[in-house]
Short mmCIF file of C-alpha atoms in Angstrom, two decimals:
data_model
loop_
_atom_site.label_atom_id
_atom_site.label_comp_id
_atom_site.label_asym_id
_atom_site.label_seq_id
_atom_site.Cartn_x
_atom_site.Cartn_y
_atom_site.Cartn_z
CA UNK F 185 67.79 84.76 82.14
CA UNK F 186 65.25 87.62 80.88
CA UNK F 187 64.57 87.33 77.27
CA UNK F 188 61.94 89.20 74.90
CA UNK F 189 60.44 88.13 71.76
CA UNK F 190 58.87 90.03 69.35
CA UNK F 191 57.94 87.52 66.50
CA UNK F 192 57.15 90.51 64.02
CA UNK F 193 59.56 93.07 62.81
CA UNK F 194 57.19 94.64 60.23
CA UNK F 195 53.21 94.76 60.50
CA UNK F 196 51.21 96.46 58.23
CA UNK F 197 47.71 97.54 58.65
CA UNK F 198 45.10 99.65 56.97
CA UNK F 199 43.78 102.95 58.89
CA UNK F 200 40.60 101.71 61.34
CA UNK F 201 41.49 98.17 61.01
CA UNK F 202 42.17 96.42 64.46
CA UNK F 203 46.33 95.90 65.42
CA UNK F 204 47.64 93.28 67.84
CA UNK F 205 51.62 93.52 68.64
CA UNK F 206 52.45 90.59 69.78
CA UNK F 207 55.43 89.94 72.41
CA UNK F 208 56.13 86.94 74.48
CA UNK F 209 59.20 87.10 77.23
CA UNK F 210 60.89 84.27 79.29
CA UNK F 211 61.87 85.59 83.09
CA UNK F 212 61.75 83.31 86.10
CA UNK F 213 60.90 85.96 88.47
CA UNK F 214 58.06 88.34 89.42
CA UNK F 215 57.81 90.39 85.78
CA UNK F 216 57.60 94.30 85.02
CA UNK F 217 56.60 94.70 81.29
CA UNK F 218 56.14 98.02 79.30
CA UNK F 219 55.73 98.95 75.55
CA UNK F 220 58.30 101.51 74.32
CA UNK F 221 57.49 103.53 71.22
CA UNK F 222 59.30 105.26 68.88
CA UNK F 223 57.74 107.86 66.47
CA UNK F 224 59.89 108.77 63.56
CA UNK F 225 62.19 111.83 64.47
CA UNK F 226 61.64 111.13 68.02
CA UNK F 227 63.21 109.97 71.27
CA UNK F 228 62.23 106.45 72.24
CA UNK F 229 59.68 107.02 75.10
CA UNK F 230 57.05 104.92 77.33
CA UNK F 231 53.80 103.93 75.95
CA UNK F 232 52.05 101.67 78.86
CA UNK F 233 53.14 99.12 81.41
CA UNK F 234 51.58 96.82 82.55
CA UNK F 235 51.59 97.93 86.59
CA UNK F 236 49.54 100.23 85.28
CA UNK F 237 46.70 98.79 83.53
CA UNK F 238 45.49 102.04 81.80
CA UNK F 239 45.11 102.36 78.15
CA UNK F 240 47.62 105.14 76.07
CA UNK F 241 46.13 106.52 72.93
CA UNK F 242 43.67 103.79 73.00
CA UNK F 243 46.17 101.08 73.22
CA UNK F 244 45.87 98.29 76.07
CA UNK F 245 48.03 94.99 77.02
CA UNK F 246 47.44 92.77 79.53
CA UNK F 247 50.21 90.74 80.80
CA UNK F 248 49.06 86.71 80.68
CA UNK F 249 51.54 84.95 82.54
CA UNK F 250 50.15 81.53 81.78
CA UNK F 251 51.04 82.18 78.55
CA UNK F 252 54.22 84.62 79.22
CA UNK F 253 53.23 86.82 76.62
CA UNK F 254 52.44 90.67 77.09
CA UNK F 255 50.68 92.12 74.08
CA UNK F 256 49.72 94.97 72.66
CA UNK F 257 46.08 96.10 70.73
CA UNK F 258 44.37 98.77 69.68
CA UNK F 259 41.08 98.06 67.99
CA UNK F 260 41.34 100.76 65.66
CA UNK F 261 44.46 101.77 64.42
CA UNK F 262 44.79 105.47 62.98
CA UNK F 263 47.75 106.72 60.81
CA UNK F 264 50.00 108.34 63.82
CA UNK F 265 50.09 104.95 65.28
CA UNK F 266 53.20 104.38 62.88
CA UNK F 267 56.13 103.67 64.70
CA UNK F 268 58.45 101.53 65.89
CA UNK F 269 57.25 99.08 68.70
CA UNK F 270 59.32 97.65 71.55
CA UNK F 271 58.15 95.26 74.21
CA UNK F 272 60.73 95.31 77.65
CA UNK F 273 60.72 93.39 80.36
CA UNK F 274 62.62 94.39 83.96
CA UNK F 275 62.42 91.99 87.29
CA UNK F 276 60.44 93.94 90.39
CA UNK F 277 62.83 96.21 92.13
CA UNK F 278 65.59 95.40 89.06
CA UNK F 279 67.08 98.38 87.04
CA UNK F 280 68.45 95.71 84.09
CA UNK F 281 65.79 96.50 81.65
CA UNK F 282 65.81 94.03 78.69
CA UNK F 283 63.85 94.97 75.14
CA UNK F 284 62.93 93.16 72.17
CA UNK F 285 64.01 93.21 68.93
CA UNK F 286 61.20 95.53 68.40
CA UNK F 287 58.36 95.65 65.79
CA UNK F 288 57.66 98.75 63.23
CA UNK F 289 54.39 99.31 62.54
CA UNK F 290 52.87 101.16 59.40
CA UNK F 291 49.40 101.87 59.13
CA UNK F 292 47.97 102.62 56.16
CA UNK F 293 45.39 105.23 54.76
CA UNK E 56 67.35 122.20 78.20
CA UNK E 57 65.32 119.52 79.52
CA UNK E 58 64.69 116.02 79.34
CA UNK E 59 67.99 113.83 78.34
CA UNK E 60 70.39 115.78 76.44
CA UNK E 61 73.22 113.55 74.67
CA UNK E 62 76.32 114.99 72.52
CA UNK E 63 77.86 114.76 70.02
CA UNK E 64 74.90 113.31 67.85
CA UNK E 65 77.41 111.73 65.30
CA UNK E 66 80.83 110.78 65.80
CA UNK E 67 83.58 109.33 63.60
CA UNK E 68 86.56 107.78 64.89
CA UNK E 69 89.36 105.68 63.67
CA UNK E 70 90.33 102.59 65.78
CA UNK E 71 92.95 103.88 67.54
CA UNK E 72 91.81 107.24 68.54
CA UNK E 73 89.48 107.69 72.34
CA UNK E 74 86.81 109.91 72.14
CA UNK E 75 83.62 110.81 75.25
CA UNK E 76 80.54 110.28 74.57
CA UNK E 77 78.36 112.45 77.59
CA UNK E 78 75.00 112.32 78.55
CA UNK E 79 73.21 115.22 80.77
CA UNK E 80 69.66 114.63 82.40
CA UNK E 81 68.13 117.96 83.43
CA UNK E 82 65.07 115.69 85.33
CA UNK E 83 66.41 115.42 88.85
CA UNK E 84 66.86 111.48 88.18
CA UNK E 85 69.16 109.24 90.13
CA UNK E 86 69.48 106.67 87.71
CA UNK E 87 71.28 106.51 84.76
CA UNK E 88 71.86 104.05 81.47
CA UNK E 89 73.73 103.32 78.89
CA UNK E 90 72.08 100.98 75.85
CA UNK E 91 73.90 100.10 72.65
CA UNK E 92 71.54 100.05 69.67
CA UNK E 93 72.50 98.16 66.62
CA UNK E 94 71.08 97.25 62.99
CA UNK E 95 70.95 93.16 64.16
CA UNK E 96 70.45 93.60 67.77
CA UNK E 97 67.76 94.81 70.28
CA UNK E 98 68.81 97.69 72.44
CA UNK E 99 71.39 96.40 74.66
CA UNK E 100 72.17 97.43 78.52
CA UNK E 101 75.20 98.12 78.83
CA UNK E 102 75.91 100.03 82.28
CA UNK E 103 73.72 101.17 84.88
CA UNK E 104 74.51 103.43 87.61
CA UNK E 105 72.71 104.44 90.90
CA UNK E 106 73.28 107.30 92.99
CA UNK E 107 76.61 107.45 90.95
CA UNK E 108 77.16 103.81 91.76
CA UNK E 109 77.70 101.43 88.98
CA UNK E 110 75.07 98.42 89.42
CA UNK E 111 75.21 96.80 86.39
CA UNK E 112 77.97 95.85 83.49
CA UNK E 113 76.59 93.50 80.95
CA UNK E 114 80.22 91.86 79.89
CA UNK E 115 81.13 94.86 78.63
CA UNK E 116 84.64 95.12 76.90
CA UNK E 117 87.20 97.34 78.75
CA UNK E 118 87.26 99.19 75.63
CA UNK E 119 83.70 101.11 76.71
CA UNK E 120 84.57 102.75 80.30
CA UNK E 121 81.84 104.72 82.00
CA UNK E 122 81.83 107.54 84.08
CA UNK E 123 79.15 109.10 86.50
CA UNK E 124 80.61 111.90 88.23
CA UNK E 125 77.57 113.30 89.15
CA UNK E 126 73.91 111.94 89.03
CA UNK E 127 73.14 114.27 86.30
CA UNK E 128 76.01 113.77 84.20
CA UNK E 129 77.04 110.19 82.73
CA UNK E 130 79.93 109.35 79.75
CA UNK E 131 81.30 106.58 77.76
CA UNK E 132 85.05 107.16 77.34
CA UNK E 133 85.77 104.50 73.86
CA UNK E 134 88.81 103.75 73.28
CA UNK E 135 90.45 101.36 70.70
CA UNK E 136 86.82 100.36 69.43
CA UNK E 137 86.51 97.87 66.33
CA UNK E 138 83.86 98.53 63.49
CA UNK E 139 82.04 96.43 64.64
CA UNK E 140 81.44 98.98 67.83
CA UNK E 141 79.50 101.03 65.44
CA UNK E 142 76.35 101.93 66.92
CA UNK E 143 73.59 104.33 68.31
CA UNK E 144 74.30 104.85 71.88
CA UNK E 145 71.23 105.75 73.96
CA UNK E 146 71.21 107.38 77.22
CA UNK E 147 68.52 107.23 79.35
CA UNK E 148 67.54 107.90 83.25
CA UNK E 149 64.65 107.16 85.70
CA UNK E 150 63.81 108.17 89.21
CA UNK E 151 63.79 105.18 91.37
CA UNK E 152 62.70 104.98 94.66
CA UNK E 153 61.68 102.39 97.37
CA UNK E 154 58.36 101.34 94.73
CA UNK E 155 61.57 99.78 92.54
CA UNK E 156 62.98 101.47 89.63
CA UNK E 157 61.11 104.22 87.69
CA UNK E 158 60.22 105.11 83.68
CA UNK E 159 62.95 105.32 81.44
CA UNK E 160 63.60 108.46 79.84
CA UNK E 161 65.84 108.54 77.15
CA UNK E 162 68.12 110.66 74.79
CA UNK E 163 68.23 111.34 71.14
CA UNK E 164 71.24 108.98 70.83
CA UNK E 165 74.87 109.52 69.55
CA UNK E 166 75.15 107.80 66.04
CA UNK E 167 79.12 106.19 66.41
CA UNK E 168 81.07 104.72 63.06
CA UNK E 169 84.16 103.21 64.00
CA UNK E 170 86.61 103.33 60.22
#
């Protein structure tokens, strides 16, 4: 079965300082994982995935399967960062995407 | 319009009543999604459909019955729902193609209270 976890509903930050969303997922197959973000007032939308292995907004995460875990960092988090975080995972070829419970993030000035 | 377009936005229904929820993707997709979102639960699949074909039900109750007439066009017929069907149902699509399935895009949502 496909299962996310994001340990952290709320993390809290000050402006500048370094952020690390963490998200560990349990799938016996061949793993897609994205971050999904959700800006207040707006549509949830695609932040990175890991296919891709570009950085968004100067976020990066780099899927460690040894470790199953797929998180996400930014070394210096600015104020528009604030939002609501969710990791997903799909298998290859496999429209059944499955999220996590999803982190909110608040960065402060 | 463009993007994922979902009405209504809020919707109040007594148990007994059946009311649509409809989704409209103006993105040339051929996938399309329904997720439940509630206050103690991730986002939940519920349906999937391809190229109008349903691919996925999640043990959905027979209460929730989808429709894709189209691959633009998706709704959620509800009928006899309990409270505890009270919800934000998100739409979404993506463009899949022989590299698997694509980015999902997804609606506003339609904010349901069941009384």
């Amino acid at each position: 079965a496909q299962r996310v976890t994001q340990p952290e509903k709320l993390l809290s930050v000050f402006k500048g300082a370094p952020v690390e969303l963490k998200c560990n997922y349990s799938y016996s197959g061949s793993p897609e994982l994205f971050w999904y973000v959700q800006y207040s007032r707006q549509r949830l939308q695609l932040l990175l995935r890991h296919i891709s292995r570009e950085s968004i907004k100067g976020f990066t995460a780099d899927l460690n399967k040894g470790e199953t875990s797929f998180h996400l960092k930014k070394p210096f988090a600015q104020e528009e960062d604030s939002a609501m975080y969710y990791c997903a995972l799909r298998g290859y070829n496999n429209n059944d995407m499955r999220f996590g419970a999803g982190t909110r993030l608040t960065v402060k000035p | 319009e463009t993007g994922v377009t979902q009405t209504p936005r809020h919707l109040v229904m007594g148990m007994t009543n059946k009311k649509s929820l409809k989704c409209e993707q103006h993105l040339g997709h051929n996938a399309m999604y329904w997720y439940k979102q509630s206050a103690k639960k991730p986002l939940e699949l519920m349906f999937v459909y391809n190229f109008k074909e349903q691919t996925e039900n999640n043990s959905v109750p027979s209460r929730f019955s989808p429709e894709c007439p189209n691959s633009s066009h998706l709704f959620l017929h509800l009928h006899t729902l309990q409270p505890e069907d009270s919800a934000l149902y998100l739409c979404a699509s993506s463009q899949d193609g022989a590299g698997g399935p694509g980015e999902l895009f997804f609606g506003e949502g339609s904010r349901l209270t069941v009384l």
